[in-house]
Amino acid sequence: MKSHRWYTPWLLLAPPVIWVLVFSLWPFINTVVLSFTDARPLQPVNPVGFAHYERLLTDEQFRYALITCLIYVVVCVPLLTIVPLLLALLVEKNIPGIALFRTTYYFPVIASVVVVALIWGWLFDSRGIINQALEWMGVVDQPVAFLVDRWWLLATAILLTVWKGIGYYMVVYLAALGNVGKELHEAAMLDGAGAVRRFISVTIPSVRGAILLISVLVAVSAMRVFTELDILSNGTGGPGGYDMSIVMLIRQVGSGLNGNLGYAAAISVALFLLTLVPLVAIALLNREKKAKVPA
Amino acid sequence: MKIRSTLAIGVAAAAALALTACTGGTAGGGAAGPVHTSGELSGTVQFQTWSLKNEKFTPYFEDLITAFEEEHPDVQVDWIDQPGDGYQDKILSQANSNTLPDVLNLPPDIAFPLVTAGKLLDLDKADPSLADKYNEGGWEAYSQFSGVEGTYGLPWYLGSDESWWNMQQLEPYGVAEESLPTTSDGWLDLAKQVAADSAGKVKVVSSMPGVDTFVSAGIKIMDDDSTFVFNTPEAVEIVQKYADAYKAGAMPAESLTGSYGGNAEMYLQGKVAYATGGSGFAGDLRTKAPTLLEHTVATPRPGTPPLFVQGLNVSADSKNKAAALAFAEFATNQENQVAFTKLAVGFAPGTAEGTDEVMDAVSSNLDPAQVKAMQVMFGALKDAKATPFQWTGAMTDYLNQQMALAIRGDATAEETLDKIVQHANDNRIDK
């Protein structure tokens, strides 16, 4: 029987390897290299060493973008990790009509984020329905500057992200909860554990994997937030650019016929490193917890 | 060990390739030299427009190309049209890959980086007789690229802005058409008075000050060295007046994050009683807010009106420069520009003459408000001035962000202008 030729495995591997090299590794290397140059469209490229990285340390715009993204992470991670779990517990039971609630909670996930952000822009406008309602109820005398004030704009964008993400993560938790054995809850009940105690001691440890996964996903996407802030601030990042995210800053710096591609690449590399932080932290946390589980 | 050295070589090679990846052009000014268009012309000319292939304009361009091909039977013109969005990126990719069309439509700000990279033909050198045939301001807009001699575009169609007033909102507060302010100061004073009388319900300031505001006020934007210098006491005074108007309730909060088009949009929604826009805005009013049109009055913008220029350019790398230049001249001659601007209602031809001809032709088909708006705009064109093309979109973004702080009172006008000018000089396109 004739054996396979030596290159057969390489041929089989070639399509995915070429794909990864061309569409992942090459752009990544290109971005890193560009970050050490003064590249601009149509201009000769010269190396500038670490100048762009030094500029990052003092760049006011980058500082604001970083603060915005970190606040996004700090607020979104707990909200989008805990609220969908509670919601999943509510809709987990197979009672008549529950499918309607599950579907309703999932609706925001289906809607395009661009369309949703535009609608939220109208709702929170100074003459939008939210301000009109607040004025009608006598809560405020003047419209609240939801889309102009630094903190209100950030809060509105975070609310949108949370509202839109809850349904998706709820479905992930529903799948995880489906794998939790009923006998664990029954045993805990026999031991006298109440609902809260069972939630803490049975449910949470059982869906720990899902919690970690969701935390990582939310943290990474919060660091890379773009659409919500871009549309609600009309692409400006709000007064002073205080509500600009890092991705928005990359676009502002790097786009156009005079885009500073080198500096935009340096910000991209910084964003890459920043997104690694929650990944590594959660991976370490996971390993630590596993190590503590008794044999 | 072997793997490590192979990897190192691979990374080094990739780095070297990456380093060369975005160099698309030759450094320095544009290609130059006389180009003779009078002899026998032949070959193919690629002609690129910007979002003009549609029901309204396609027949015009087809007729234009047919007429040119009849004059030059051995020339074939291939017309391509690019979508409105992402045009700059498309141009960039064409320039980087040396696939710029022979004749293309570029406004001066988009043309400038291509000029510095030597991608466009110097039309003044190619045919020195051209200058007198075009609108002076339009010709200048393609001739004053800092550090580069020559002219790199033929003015094609021109526009300007005017002031639009909603008299229905203003009349209850004693504002009459005859007494509408003609100066920026008068307008800002009126805005504060109306805001006070209406308890903030009627807002007359719809956008933040921009570079065009300073151009309009006659403030010097750049010095001879192309350094931005508009952080003057006069500019500080203007910004402070806007801040006072905002404080008095004369500006909607959304204007602090609004784009240029946003102020017209707010006018259409009835959020503001004043907007700036071209004469084509009357058409928007007629279709989107017809009841508003009858209460709207158009007047010249106070100060120096802005000039918006579109032009046709010829690629320096064209394999068929003579035919390309001949077609660009043909498309922008008075007869063809007049025919074009009769369709593109609200714009004026970029030629030295022809506006009266357009006015006579279109006035019988338009409603009186639009005719008046066109008269106002055409009248303004002789004094209109373009914003320096060295001022980029990214600079505008930064200006808007910082200006919003000054208008809200979170930063002083002086600090804000200093920051904006510093940022613009740090990011100069010609440095």
XYZ file of C-alpha atoms in Angstrom, chain A residues 26 29-31 33-34 37 39-47 55 60-61 124-127 135 142 145 147-150 153 232-242 244 252-253 255-258 260-261, chain B residues 11 14-15 17-19 21-25 27 88-89 91-92 95-96 109-110 113-114 116-117 119 201 246 253-254 256-259 270-271 392 394 397-398 401-402 404-405 408 419 423 426-429 431:
102
model
C 0.242 40.081 7.979
C 2.708 42.758 11.664
C 2.043 45.611 9.241
C 0.259 47.565 11.973
C 5.689 48.104 11.862
C 3.657 51.155 10.807
C 6.986 55.083 11.191
C 3.450 56.842 7.456
C 0.855 59.025 5.796
C -1.030 58.286 2.573
C 0.967 58.996 -0.582
C 4.018 60.154 1.362
C 7.407 58.478 1.743
C 7.708 56.487 4.974
C 10.425 57.172 7.537
C 11.116 55.357 10.805
C 3.188 60.718 22.321
C -4.875 64.273 25.988
C -7.227 62.740 23.420
C -32.720 61.327 24.122
C -32.592 64.484 21.991
C -33.301 67.787 23.801
C -36.749 67.687 22.205
C -40.610 68.016 31.611
C -34.951 72.433 31.136
C -28.376 67.329 27.799
C -26.313 63.725 24.163
C -24.080 66.687 24.925
C -22.958 66.350 28.544
C -19.911 64.138 28.994
C -23.701 60.780 26.947
C -25.066 59.173 19.787
C -22.359 61.859 19.625
C -22.834 62.358 15.887
C -19.277 61.177 15.331
C -17.748 63.960 17.414
C -17.066 62.141 20.661
C -18.999 64.892 22.461
C -17.713 68.283 23.606
C -13.960 68.158 24.059
C -13.926 64.653 22.561
C -14.300 63.399 26.143
C -14.494 59.374 22.236
C -10.146 60.236 13.563
C -6.351 60.079 13.538
C -8.558 58.341 8.175
C -8.545 60.775 5.285
C -5.968 61.673 2.711
C -3.758 63.146 5.406
C -1.526 59.879 10.438
C -1.290 56.151 9.795
C 9.336 38.933 10.431
C 7.392 41.241 6.468
C 8.504 44.401 8.247
C 7.471 44.900 2.984
C 5.137 46.620 5.403
C 7.409 49.621 5.511
C 3.362 49.168 1.749
C 1.905 52.642 1.820
C 4.284 54.557 -0.334
C 2.273 55.261 -3.374
C 3.675 58.353 -4.899
C 7.511 63.067 -3.608
C -11.526 59.984 -0.324
C -10.657 56.381 0.490
C -9.107 58.128 -4.420
C -6.414 57.121 -1.960
C -3.483 56.864 -6.129
C -1.606 54.226 -4.110
C -8.884 69.773 -0.374
C -8.866 66.221 -1.719
C -2.317 65.511 -1.099
C -2.333 64.196 -4.661
C 2.095 67.105 -3.272
C 2.603 63.471 -4.298
C -0.165 62.677 -9.041
C -38.090 78.617 22.740
C -25.454 79.762 24.068
C -27.635 71.775 22.766
C -27.380 69.484 19.714
C -22.503 71.377 20.010
C -22.196 67.945 18.431
C -23.692 68.858 15.086
C -22.118 68.554 11.685
C -38.237 73.538 13.257
C -35.678 73.360 16.073
C -8.469 69.040 6.865
C -9.530 65.811 11.088
C -13.276 67.320 14.067
C -10.817 68.616 16.653
C -14.721 69.113 19.965
C -12.778 71.966 21.513
C -18.027 72.904 22.122
C -16.180 73.308 25.429
C -20.499 75.668 26.974
C -5.305 74.639 21.309
C -3.240 71.103 16.886
C 1.129 70.021 14.560
C -0.841 68.151 11.914
C -0.154 70.297 8.863
C -0.641 68.355 5.679
C 4.804 69.089 6.847
